[in-house]
């Protein structure tokens, strides 16, 4: 089964609104990462949060991590049409061999102009 | 610009006809990955190379093979493609320093099996 599960699966908002998506995972992690994927393209790294961090910001992105609940959230503030994409969380499991990430199922975000 | 390049972007092959997808990188990263991504699903790791060391995922079918002749190039060979192998194939790279790394993805190759 997937390490990460995301909700909602899909999200539709108006431009200027905030978008929040959540990720839950099952095992202890070294870090958790968020990636964006535009339709039919590769993934782009957005932000990495370490297991000893609780919150991190990058531009309009805010990520939180709660290791006690094994969950993370990604907030995109003041969304733009260009933010329309799928967003994936990925975990680097503690103790896993090699440099492997396990991706969640993704949240499809549609930002309407 | 340093990047991960995948060729071709679109590949059509016939059922059972071997196909090779290629990936190259100018980032000089020592780790390279191949993922399979089906429509509206998460990328699924097939295997990765840590330098020359090949690491296969337990559930990757034997039909999928990989070669890494040098640091810059990595190939995905599908020996006998089935209809279920139609997917987007993503190549990625990363450094391996410590535990804090990100992966850099190519644009992907969309494989169609007829």
mmCIF file of C-alpha atoms in Angstrom, chain A residues 2 30-31 33 35 37 39-45 48-52 88 91-92 97-106 108, chain B residues 9-10 31 33 35 37 40-45 48 50 57 88 90 94-96 98-108 110:
data_model
loop_
_atom_site.group_PDB
_atom_site.id
_atom_site.type_symbol
_atom_site.label_atom_id
_atom_site.label_comp_id
_atom_site.label_asym_id
_atom_site.label_seq_id
_atom_site.Cartn_x
_atom_site.Cartn_y
_atom_site.Cartn_z
ATOM 1 C CA UNK A 2 1.101 3.567 -0.511
ATOM 2 C CA UNK A 30 13.498 11.307 7.692
ATOM 3 C CA UNK A 31 11.755 14.000 5.712
ATOM 4 C CA UNK A 33 8.593 16.481 0.389
ATOM 5 C CA UNK A 35 6.022 18.025 -5.562
ATOM 6 C CA UNK A 37 3.050 18.023 -11.588
ATOM 7 C CA UNK A 39 -0.595 17.863 -16.805
ATOM 8 C CA UNK A 40 1.499 15.451 -18.848
ATOM 9 C CA UNK A 41 4.787 16.684 -17.412
ATOM 10 C CA UNK A 42 7.412 15.607 -14.894
ATOM 11 C CA UNK A 43 7.319 16.466 -11.218
ATOM 12 C CA UNK A 44 8.854 19.610 -9.787
ATOM 13 C CA UNK A 45 10.130 19.745 -6.233
ATOM 14 C CA UNK A 48 11.199 19.631 1.862
ATOM 15 C CA UNK A 49 10.464 19.514 5.567
ATOM 16 C CA UNK A 50 12.623 17.516 7.927
ATOM 17 C CA UNK A 51 11.219 15.279 10.608
ATOM 18 C CA UNK A 52 12.433 17.663 13.339
ATOM 19 C CA UNK A 88 2.054 14.964 -4.424
ATOM 20 C CA UNK A 91 8.165 10.410 2.132
ATOM 21 C CA UNK A 92 11.708 9.245 2.647
ATOM 22 C CA UNK A 97 17.657 1.246 1.939
ATOM 23 C CA UNK A 98 18.879 3.691 -0.642
ATOM 24 C CA UNK A 99 17.530 7.112 -1.464
ATOM 25 C CA UNK A 100 13.929 6.202 -2.161
ATOM 26 C CA UNK A 101 10.774 8.259 -2.010
ATOM 27 C CA UNK A 102 7.256 6.890 -1.790
ATOM 28 C CA UNK A 103 4.606 9.131 -3.311
ATOM 29 C CA UNK A 104 1.049 9.666 -2.196
ATOM 30 C CA UNK A 105 -1.881 9.516 -4.581
ATOM 31 C CA UNK A 106 -1.915 13.259 -5.204
ATOM 32 C CA UNK A 108 -5.608 17.581 -8.329
ATOM 33 C CA UNK B 9 8.640 12.283 -25.252
ATOM 34 C CA UNK B 10 6.093 10.002 -26.876
ATOM 35 C CA UNK B 31 21.517 8.454 -8.178
ATOM 36 C CA UNK B 33 15.534 6.520 -10.796
ATOM 37 C CA UNK B 35 9.197 5.557 -12.180
ATOM 38 C CA UNK B 37 3.000 6.573 -13.567
ATOM 39 C CA UNK B 40 -4.283 9.852 -12.122
ATOM 40 C CA UNK B 41 -2.003 7.694 -9.981
ATOM 41 C CA UNK B 42 1.132 8.264 -7.962
ATOM 42 C CA UNK B 43 4.529 7.624 -9.544
ATOM 43 C CA UNK B 44 5.643 4.084 -8.720
ATOM 44 C CA UNK B 45 9.349 3.403 -8.356
ATOM 45 C CA UNK B 48 17.172 3.012 -9.098
ATOM 46 C CA UNK B 50 23.178 4.363 -6.744
ATOM 47 C CA UNK B 57 11.945 -2.900 -6.359
ATOM 48 C CA UNK B 88 4.115 7.701 -18.391
ATOM 49 C CA UNK B 90 9.570 9.279 -15.446
ATOM 50 C CA UNK B 94 19.325 13.075 -6.964
ATOM 51 C CA UNK B 95 22.466 13.591 -4.967
ATOM 52 C CA UNK B 96 23.031 11.191 -2.154
ATOM 53 C CA UNK B 98 23.003 12.775 3.813
ATOM 54 C CA UNK B 99 19.289 12.263 4.053
ATOM 55 C CA UNK B 100 18.237 15.709 2.827
ATOM 56 C CA UNK B 101 17.833 15.582 -0.899
ATOM 57 C CA UNK B 102 15.273 16.302 -3.562
ATOM 58 C CA UNK B 103 14.704 14.513 -6.808
ATOM 59 C CA UNK B 104 14.897 16.226 -10.180
ATOM 60 C CA UNK B 105 12.523 14.836 -12.768
ATOM 61 C CA UNK B 106 12.609 14.727 -16.522
ATOM 62 C CA UNK B 107 9.491 15.582 -18.541
ATOM 63 C CA UNK B 108 8.600 11.927 -18.975
ATOM 64 C CA UNK B 110 4.433 8.585 -22.575
#
